[in-house]
XYZ file of C-alpha atoms in Angstrom:
601
model
C 0.000 0.000 0.000
C 3.001 2.307 -0.260
C 1.497 3.798 -3.407
C -1.867 4.683 -1.822
C -2.596 8.351 -1.190
C -1.523 9.653 2.197
C -4.341 10.455 4.593
C -4.069 13.913 6.124
C -6.665 15.571 8.319
C -7.948 19.059 7.741
C -7.142 21.384 10.654
C -9.974 22.080 13.069
C -11.640 25.474 12.670
C -13.769 27.626 14.924
C -17.492 27.222 14.334
C -19.362 30.551 14.253
C -22.128 31.053 16.776
C -24.715 31.058 14.001
C -24.008 27.348 13.402
C -23.451 26.426 17.059
C -26.770 24.525 17.378
C -25.874 22.252 14.479
C -24.362 18.787 14.792
C -20.726 19.691 15.619
C -19.244 17.254 13.073
C -21.466 18.651 10.332
C -20.656 22.225 11.379
C -16.924 21.512 11.090
C -17.384 20.070 7.588
C -19.377 23.078 6.424
C -17.117 25.765 7.888
C -14.062 24.099 6.340
C -15.821 24.613 2.986
C -16.596 28.267 3.563
C -20.211 27.785 4.642
C -20.325 29.932 7.764
C -23.825 31.422 7.731
C -27.205 29.726 7.986
C -28.423 31.591 4.898
C -25.802 29.774 2.814
C -27.680 26.560 3.602
C -30.961 28.021 2.369
C -30.949 26.455 -1.095
C -34.211 27.998 -2.252
C -34.316 30.233 -5.315
C -35.165 33.214 -3.094
C -31.450 33.831 -2.535
C -30.372 33.326 -6.148
C -28.282 36.241 -7.408
C -30.132 38.802 -9.487
C -29.446 38.888 -13.247
C -29.119 42.681 -13.045
C -25.390 42.561 -12.224
C -24.534 40.219 -15.096
C -22.573 42.270 -17.651
C -24.200 42.557 -21.065
C -27.423 40.864 -20.052
C -29.800 43.786 -20.626
C -28.822 44.247 -24.280
C -28.854 40.507 -24.901
C -32.307 40.113 -23.375
C -33.762 42.953 -25.463
C -32.348 41.533 -28.709
C -33.488 37.959 -28.022
C -36.929 39.109 -26.894
C -37.313 41.094 -30.110
C -36.411 37.992 -32.125
C -38.999 35.930 -30.238
C -41.744 38.490 -30.800
C -40.891 38.856 -34.497
C -40.537 35.056 -34.816
C -37.139 35.474 -36.451
C -35.086 32.386 -37.344
C -32.820 31.779 -34.319
C -29.794 29.492 -34.335
C -28.240 28.222 -31.089
C -24.548 27.292 -31.403
C -23.458 25.046 -28.562
C -20.377 23.067 -27.609
C -19.493 19.381 -27.697
C -19.427 18.774 -23.928
C -22.166 18.222 -21.336
C -22.246 21.907 -20.383
C -22.704 22.930 -24.009
C -25.283 20.198 -24.649
C -27.435 21.086 -21.630
C -27.173 24.804 -22.441
C -28.247 24.136 -26.025
C -31.211 22.003 -24.955
C -32.186 24.604 -22.343
C -32.223 27.438 -24.889
C -34.180 25.452 -27.471
C -36.788 24.336 -24.936
C -37.244 27.729 -23.292
C -37.295 29.818 -26.486
C -39.937 27.492 -27.921
C -41.889 27.799 -24.668
C -41.696 31.584 -25.074
C -43.440 31.199 -28.439
C -40.540 31.187 -30.925
C -41.295 28.765 -33.767
C -38.075 29.007 -35.818
C -35.435 27.814 -33.339
C -32.681 25.476 -34.508
C -29.327 24.439 -33.097
C -25.943 23.203 -34.208
C -22.796 22.019 -32.479
C -19.220 21.684 -33.698
C -17.694 18.329 -34.461
C -14.586 17.981 -32.318
C -12.398 16.638 -35.134
C -13.773 18.579 -38.130
C -14.494 21.968 -36.614
C -12.620 22.305 -33.356
C -14.083 24.296 -30.496
C -16.955 26.775 -30.628
C -18.494 29.021 -33.262
C -16.471 28.963 -36.485
C -17.041 29.617 -40.208
C -16.827 25.855 -40.819
C -19.627 25.152 -38.321
C -21.879 27.672 -40.046
C -21.045 26.358 -43.532
C -21.933 22.807 -42.564
C -25.158 23.908 -40.879
C -26.211 26.005 -43.877
C -25.880 22.969 -46.136
C -28.819 21.415 -44.250
C -30.769 24.539 -43.247
C -33.906 25.825 -44.917
C -33.113 29.491 -44.213
C -30.222 31.461 -42.711
C -30.632 32.745 -39.132
C -31.441 36.331 -38.294
C -30.105 35.866 -34.771
C -27.342 33.537 -33.636
C -26.889 32.780 -29.915
C -23.756 31.034 -28.639
C -23.854 29.028 -25.425
C -20.751 27.892 -23.527
C -18.551 29.404 -26.252
C -18.043 32.466 -28.415
C -15.923 34.761 -26.276
C -12.983 34.280 -28.682
C -14.969 33.517 -31.867
C -13.808 36.463 -33.981
C -13.898 34.553 -37.278
C -17.198 32.891 -36.400
C -18.894 36.195 -35.607
C -17.595 37.659 -38.873
C -18.997 34.667 -40.762
C -22.377 35.135 -39.082
C -22.381 38.806 -40.035
C -21.688 37.826 -43.628
C -24.912 35.800 -43.525
C -26.825 38.845 -42.318
C -27.206 37.498 -38.770
C -26.613 39.312 -35.514
C -24.795 37.452 -32.746
C -25.446 37.304 -29.010
C -22.606 35.598 -27.142
C -23.276 33.837 -23.840
C -20.155 32.282 -22.360
C -18.282 31.786 -19.097
C -14.723 31.296 -20.332
C -12.097 33.943 -19.656
C -12.110 36.699 -22.292
C -9.118 37.929 -24.245
C -8.070 41.556 -24.523
C -10.134 42.048 -27.708
C -13.765 40.881 -27.803
C -15.683 39.790 -30.916
C -17.974 42.485 -32.390
C -21.218 40.851 -31.261
C -24.539 42.620 -30.676
C -24.242 41.629 -27.003
C -21.818 39.608 -24.893
C -22.940 38.058 -21.602
C -20.172 36.641 -19.463
C -19.727 36.876 -15.672
C -15.954 37.045 -16.198
C -15.851 40.155 -18.362
C -13.489 42.858 -17.126
C -15.257 45.033 -14.548
C -17.989 42.476 -13.829
C -19.597 42.780 -10.378
C -21.665 39.620 -10.695
C -21.249 37.563 -7.528
C -20.773 34.152 -9.130
C -18.002 34.164 -11.756
C -17.998 30.344 -11.484
C -21.294 29.981 -13.378
C -21.157 27.246 -16.008
C -22.180 27.975 -19.580
C -25.636 26.529 -18.898
C -25.918 28.768 -15.834
C -25.181 31.854 -17.924
C -27.790 30.736 -20.463
C -30.342 30.281 -17.666
C -29.750 33.826 -16.442
C -30.072 35.229 -19.971
C -33.357 33.393 -20.524
C -34.686 34.699 -17.208
C -33.873 38.230 -18.354
C -35.530 37.580 -21.725
C -38.675 36.434 -19.944
C -38.702 39.656 -17.912
C -38.517 41.743 -21.106
C -41.290 39.722 -22.741
C -43.422 40.131 -19.614
C -42.962 43.906 -19.661
C -43.894 43.921 -23.335
C -47.177 42.145 -22.593
C -46.151 39.136 -24.664
C -47.582 36.493 -22.360
C -51.362 36.047 -22.366
C -53.989 33.535 -21.354
C -53.235 31.676 -24.576
C -49.440 32.066 -24.299
C -48.602 31.368 -20.685
C -45.513 32.729 -18.954
C -43.368 29.650 -18.293
C -41.741 28.839 -14.962
C -38.037 28.493 -15.798
C -37.430 26.410 -12.673
C -38.912 23.436 -14.513
C -35.678 23.179 -16.519
C -33.224 23.467 -13.632
C -32.465 19.751 -14.029
C -30.566 20.680 -17.204
C -28.754 23.471 -15.362
C -27.754 21.097 -12.562
C -26.341 18.461 -14.936
C -24.307 20.964 -16.960
C -23.009 22.756 -13.862
C -21.749 19.619 -12.114
C -20.447 17.978 -15.306
C -18.391 21.066 -16.161
C -16.599 20.839 -12.786
C -17.124 24.509 -11.963
C -16.858 25.681 -8.363
C -20.011 25.048 -6.336
C -20.243 28.476 -4.743
C -23.448 29.468 -2.970
C -25.222 30.405 -6.195
C -24.232 27.262 -8.078
C -25.160 25.091 -5.098
C -28.660 26.569 -5.196
C -29.011 25.911 -8.914
C -27.783 22.326 -8.502
C -29.921 21.668 -5.402
C -33.066 22.837 -7.171
C -32.262 20.760 -10.247
C -31.582 17.684 -8.127
C -34.907 18.146 -6.391
C -36.666 18.014 -9.758
C -34.773 14.875 -10.730
C -35.558 13.127 -7.439
C -39.263 13.949 -7.714
C -39.585 12.741 -11.308
C -39.982 16.210 -12.826
C -36.885 16.181 -15.044
C -36.754 15.969 -18.838
C -37.283 12.473 -20.205
C -33.720 12.249 -21.495
C -32.217 12.574 -18.017
C -34.597 9.943 -16.629
C -33.646 7.632 -19.503
C -29.920 8.136 -18.862
C -30.388 7.170 -15.218
C -32.314 4.081 -16.324
C -29.684 2.807 -18.776
C -27.024 3.347 -16.113
C -29.016 1.230 -13.659
C -29.465 4.147 -11.256
C -32.596 5.296 -9.466
C -33.115 9.040 -10.031
C -35.116 9.210 -6.794
C -31.825 8.764 -4.929
C -29.801 11.026 -7.220
C -27.037 13.191 -5.797
C -24.557 15.602 -7.319
C -21.968 12.821 -7.730
C -24.412 10.972 -10.007
C -24.651 14.045 -12.232
C -20.872 14.176 -12.527
C -20.104 10.464 -12.834
C -23.257 8.931 -14.338
C -25.060 11.464 -16.531
C -22.156 13.757 -17.486
C -19.866 11.046 -18.925
C -22.653 9.589 -21.063
C -23.372 12.992 -22.572
C -19.689 13.836 -22.962
C -18.949 10.552 -24.700
C -21.040 11.594 -27.702
C -18.958 14.721 -28.195
C -15.725 12.794 -27.708
C -16.279 9.921 -30.132
C -19.274 10.721 -32.343
C -21.721 13.624 -32.529
C -23.035 15.639 -29.586
C -26.285 16.114 -31.496
C -27.203 12.698 -30.100
C -26.844 14.094 -26.576
C -28.891 17.212 -27.301
C -31.565 15.166 -29.072
C -31.834 12.969 -25.970
C -32.320 16.032 -23.758
C -34.937 17.427 -26.160
C -36.907 14.188 -26.575
C -40.525 14.388 -25.426
C -41.394 10.820 -26.352
C -40.328 8.204 -23.752
C -39.423 5.609 -26.388
C -37.293 8.109 -28.291
C -35.569 9.283 -25.106
C -34.755 5.687 -24.162
C -33.451 4.862 -27.641
C -31.107 7.853 -27.567
C -30.024 7.116 -23.982
C -29.149 3.557 -24.986
C -27.084 4.961 -27.853
C -25.266 7.332 -25.488
C -24.614 4.454 -23.106
C -23.120 2.440 -25.972
C -20.872 5.330 -26.972
C -19.729 5.700 -23.371
C -18.744 2.024 -23.243
C -16.760 2.567 -26.447
C -15.123 5.624 -24.904
C -14.034 3.545 -21.905
C -12.587 0.891 -24.212
C -10.661 3.507 -26.209
C -9.373 5.040 -22.975
C -8.176 1.673 -21.679
C -6.509 0.829 -25.002
C -4.658 4.144 -24.947
C -3.499 3.579 -21.366
C -2.546 -0.026 -22.091
C -0.434 1.094 -25.072
C 1.767 2.926 -22.564
C 2.235 -0.210 -20.479
C 1.617 -3.419 -22.450
C 1.528 -5.653 -19.369
C -1.471 -3.781 -17.961
C -4.633 -5.821 -17.617
C -7.415 -3.938 -19.386
C -9.934 -2.640 -16.879
C -7.720 -3.214 -13.870
C -5.203 -0.411 -14.127
C -3.519 0.674 -10.933
C -0.821 3.131 -10.000
C 1.703 0.309 -9.820
C 0.987 -0.738 -13.405
C 2.498 2.456 -14.792
C 5.258 3.835 -12.589
C 5.912 7.539 -12.978
C 8.651 8.397 -15.496
C 11.552 10.221 -13.897
C 12.066 12.726 -16.727
C 9.481 15.495 -17.292
C 9.923 15.087 -21.051
C 8.136 11.749 -20.606
C 5.146 13.431 -18.988
C 4.299 14.573 -22.526
C 2.739 11.573 -24.302
C 2.079 11.114 -28.011
C 0.860 8.152 -30.001
C -0.328 8.301 -33.590
C -3.154 5.868 -32.765
C -4.599 8.035 -29.974
C -8.111 9.474 -30.343
C -8.219 13.204 -29.723
C -11.643 12.971 -28.106
C -10.227 10.930 -25.203
C -6.804 12.524 -24.653
C -8.109 14.772 -21.867
C -9.424 11.797 -19.910
C -6.169 9.888 -20.380
C -4.171 12.942 -19.271
C -6.345 13.117 -16.158
C -5.819 9.433 -15.374
C -2.037 9.762 -15.712
C -2.008 12.953 -13.664
C -3.770 11.118 -10.839
C -1.417 8.130 -11.031
C 1.801 10.093 -11.324
C 0.871 13.230 -9.355
C 2.507 15.265 -12.080
C 1.260 17.621 -14.808
C 0.684 15.605 -17.985
C 0.048 16.424 -21.641
C -1.332 13.824 -24.047
C -1.252 14.422 -27.820
C -3.116 12.830 -30.711
C -3.201 13.565 -34.459
C -5.576 16.395 -35.266
C -6.329 14.723 -38.602
C -5.246 11.066 -38.788
C -5.245 11.254 -42.588
C -2.285 13.658 -42.504
C 0.056 10.811 -41.547
C 3.466 11.669 -40.113
C 4.126 14.792 -42.202
C 6.181 17.297 -40.143
C 3.601 20.032 -40.662
C 0.697 17.806 -39.619
C -0.974 19.166 -36.520
C -1.328 17.478 -33.166
C -3.999 18.210 -30.577
C -2.861 18.151 -26.965
C -4.773 18.105 -23.705
C -3.117 18.780 -20.352
C -4.112 18.155 -16.754
C -2.288 19.526 -13.743
C -1.975 19.262 -9.975
C -2.294 21.883 -7.265
C 0.582 24.338 -7.368
C 1.291 24.133 -11.115
C -0.854 26.568 -13.147
C -0.977 24.883 -16.534
C -1.970 27.902 -18.596
C 0.839 29.933 -17.034
C 3.228 27.139 -18.015
C 2.040 27.386 -21.632
C 2.329 31.170 -21.586
C 5.953 30.886 -20.425
C 6.674 28.331 -23.153
C 5.086 30.554 -25.793
C 7.096 33.517 -24.555
C 10.299 31.518 -24.874
C 9.404 30.352 -28.377
C 6.484 32.219 -30.005
C 6.288 29.812 -32.967
C 6.021 26.720 -30.773
C 2.224 26.453 -30.623
C -0.441 27.148 -33.214
C -2.972 27.833 -30.455
C -3.444 27.193 -26.768
C -5.778 28.032 -23.914
C -7.108 26.830 -20.599
C -6.779 27.486 -16.897
C -4.875 26.280 -13.853
C -5.816 22.613 -13.884
C -6.594 21.922 -17.555
C -5.406 23.254 -20.883
C -5.535 22.506 -24.588
C -2.923 23.103 -27.255
C -2.364 22.649 -30.977
C 1.139 22.179 -32.404
C 2.783 20.977 -35.591
C 4.191 17.475 -35.330
C 7.749 18.686 -35.892
C 7.468 20.847 -32.749
C 6.716 17.919 -30.417
C 10.350 17.472 -29.344
C 10.753 21.162 -28.625
C 7.448 21.193 -26.733
C 8.774 18.394 -24.516
C 12.050 20.242 -23.971
C 10.408 23.529 -22.981
C 7.849 21.753 -20.821
C 10.649 20.016 -18.909
C 12.408 23.372 -18.537
C 9.281 24.853 -16.938
C 8.795 21.827 -14.677
C 12.306 22.360 -13.286
C 10.995 25.563 -11.670
C 8.385 23.514 -9.776
C 10.519 20.500 -8.918
C 10.892 21.269 -5.223
C 7.113 21.536 -4.762
C 6.042 18.432 -6.677
C 4.558 15.831 -4.313
C 5.837 12.291 -4.068
C 2.386 10.902 -3.361
C -1.216 11.960 -3.607
C -2.905 13.209 -0.458
C -6.463 12.554 0.664
C -7.770 15.312 2.910
C -9.934 13.885 5.672
C -12.493 15.687 7.815
C -11.365 13.570 10.762
C -12.636 10.460 12.464
C -16.212 9.538 13.327
C -17.303 7.919 16.545
C -19.964 5.197 16.643
C -22.585 7.772 17.649
C -22.040 9.645 14.347
C -21.138 6.777 12.039
C -24.824 6.216 11.323
C -27.372 6.145 8.545
C -28.976 9.314 9.958
C -25.712 11.254 9.703
C -25.158 9.991 6.149
C -28.643 11.237 5.203
C -27.882 14.596 6.843
C -24.731 14.969 4.747
C -26.573 14.003 1.573
C -29.388 16.490 2.093
C -27.618 19.526 3.559
C -26.045 20.689 0.266
C -24.788 19.414 -3.075
C -21.100 18.484 -3.015
C -18.616 19.121 -5.793
C -15.720 21.297 -6.877
C -14.551 23.677 -4.102
C -17.220 22.149 -1.859
C -15.920 18.575 -1.805
C -17.898 15.659 -0.464
C -16.733 14.922 3.101
C -14.139 12.203 3.663
C -13.518 10.720 7.097
C -10.888 8.316 8.424
C -10.788 5.733 11.201
C -8.944 2.645 12.348
C -10.859 -0.562 11.627
C -10.596 -4.265 12.250
C -11.344 -6.283 9.122
C -13.860 -8.991 10.044
C -14.602 -10.342 6.563
C -13.479 -9.856 2.940
C -15.504 -10.648 -0.148
C -14.188 -10.148 -3.680
C -16.315 -8.465 -6.335
C -16.010 -8.389 -10.153
C -13.384 -11.084 -10.255
C -11.206 -9.533 -7.587
C -11.114 -5.968 -8.976
C -13.208 -4.644 -6.072
C -13.738 -5.804 -2.479
C -16.585 -5.708 0.011
C -15.366 -5.543 3.601
C -17.045 -6.063 6.938
C -15.375 -3.740 9.444
C -15.436 -3.068 13.164
C -14.451 0.341 14.478
C -11.278 0.464 16.580
C -9.750 3.272 18.632
C -6.133 4.150 19.485
C -4.900 4.446 23.034
C -4.853 8.091 24.178
C -1.594 9.629 23.016
C -0.527 6.487 21.189
C -1.277 4.190 18.295
C -1.890 0.847 20.042
C -5.252 -0.617 19.098
C -7.735 -1.245 21.904
C -10.849 -3.342 22.072
C -13.729 -2.406 19.759
C -15.435 0.860 20.586
C -18.731 -0.678 19.579
C -19.972 -4.149 18.730
C -21.620 -2.855 15.561
C -20.015 -3.710 12.239
C -19.949 -1.674 9.048
C -20.030 -2.652 5.400
C -17.446 -0.992 3.154
C -16.691 -1.189 -0.559
C -13.208 -0.573 -1.953
C -13.303 -0.127 -5.705
C -10.261 -0.811 -7.878
C -7.978 -2.094 -5.135
C -7.645 -5.530 -6.774
C -4.815 -7.701 -5.523
C -3.313 -4.774 -3.612
C -5.792 -5.201 -0.747
C -3.671 -5.756 2.382
C -4.110 -9.076 4.135
C -3.640 -7.350 7.503
C -6.316 -7.500 10.153
C -6.191 -3.794 11.039
C -6.443 -0.966 8.502
C -6.489 2.813 8.626
C -9.116 3.772 6.030
C -10.324 7.037 4.528
C -13.913 6.773 3.332
C -17.058 8.542 2.208
C -20.470 7.841 3.706
C -22.938 6.283 1.296
C -26.523 5.054 1.545
C -27.100 1.658 -0.034
C -30.616 1.061 -1.386
C -31.563 -2.594 -1.813
C -35.031 -4.162 -2.039
C -36.663 -1.146 -0.462
C -34.247 -1.051 2.447
C -31.577 1.533 3.267
C -28.277 0.832 4.987
C -25.069 2.687 5.709
C -22.149 1.851 3.430
C -18.590 3.174 3.588
C -16.878 3.889 0.265
C -13.124 3.532 0.801
C -10.932 6.050 -1.029
C -7.560 5.203 0.513
C -6.051 2.982 3.139
C -2.922 1.996 4.990
C -1.925 -0.841 7.263
C -2.666 0.309 10.813
């Protein structure tokens, strides 16, 4: 177990008086995540931030409302990930509910078009369209689409950009740009996902239409909350920070999913994944629904994902969900093949950190293989980053038909660890050699890049040069941050339900992890030995020491340890870090511990 992440406890913090009446363990968890006031736990829409402070929203709302009232042809241009797909479906559904009858959408193909609004996307859409748009609305993209906006103008269309990505110094000449990260923005939630920005814009459009007297007894004013399930999925899947505002959006969307009020496509995706939406939590949105939507954009066509979210016929929704599930299985197979190509002795489906030891030289943290699929390189980079605890770039051919020509382009995707800002690394590399990259972008933990094949060696060299500046701060092992130990009075089903229901968990508001010493009473292998089910009894150390005493309680606990395989220690006593989970089986609920790391006690 020497390769398992270290278990470190978060420092104790003072609990403010406002939370003093709360369960003290829960209060500690919340305060450590910046939740220090009772109002932050009020997840109703009453405390949602007002659209008024969103830069550019007034002009965008007026222009879109005018298009709805004039029934102009409107084209939504989305993106090929779950955020872009949910934002696209949201806009199509809501604009049609407003009364617009000429609403269409298109999305870029990852390999043919690249990211976002581009002249090529518009050309391909026009080949199938009956009429050109009068208004084009981007969702989850557009803030850097200078050529795309120019192409739209050439068609006689105005453009409204809704995006959440960081803007450059020069903005496209759109009719309106809505982005919480524009320079000078005072909006209180810059972490909004693309679908969140779209939701705010549509709320502002509805306000304009209401003032204009557009809604009548025959054209009812829709309640936008009915589509918050789409907002919740896109927000969690895009791994944006769950600040107070995003937690409210996600909580409201989850409530709709749990009560069976979500769009048919989301229900169908839960069904094909074998999950009960009535017990849905934010982790399900990120690890069950999000990957199935994302897979379409990675390997095939994200139109399948949007069509699933727009389906109003149960049979059609199920058919599309089954297709998305198939694509996701293919994505997993491609991912495993790519990882296995780096270590031929790896057993497919049972990869572990010991299967692929970390290369010593930073040049080898930049991976390229001509057989790699560019739609999966980001996932592979993330897997290697987790195994090696190092920043990693993975490259694939941009166009496999170009062969090994020196000028052929490669697409790269990078993932980083805390303390190494990946975009800053690329900026430094570009400063050192301006001709190195054709294009790049991203943020601290993830980045994308395009280079010519002949520049791969120089990219590796400059990357290694930059990593030398961080060498002293690079960790030897991953660390799991624990919220401390739980006594038998708290290690209960009731406390697990309290954690589940108090707030959605996610980025910057991570799901609580606890750690304790346990005696292993029984072991049962699962999936041919890949996973293990354990029966545990809580143990306690002697005060001031580490000697194990008699059980603190006669009760036993069931735990599941995924992916541990043959590395499960045979020892009787283990120090385990775990999440609390509620197992639903045959109408019964029971507490289950989900092990995330462990050491011999």
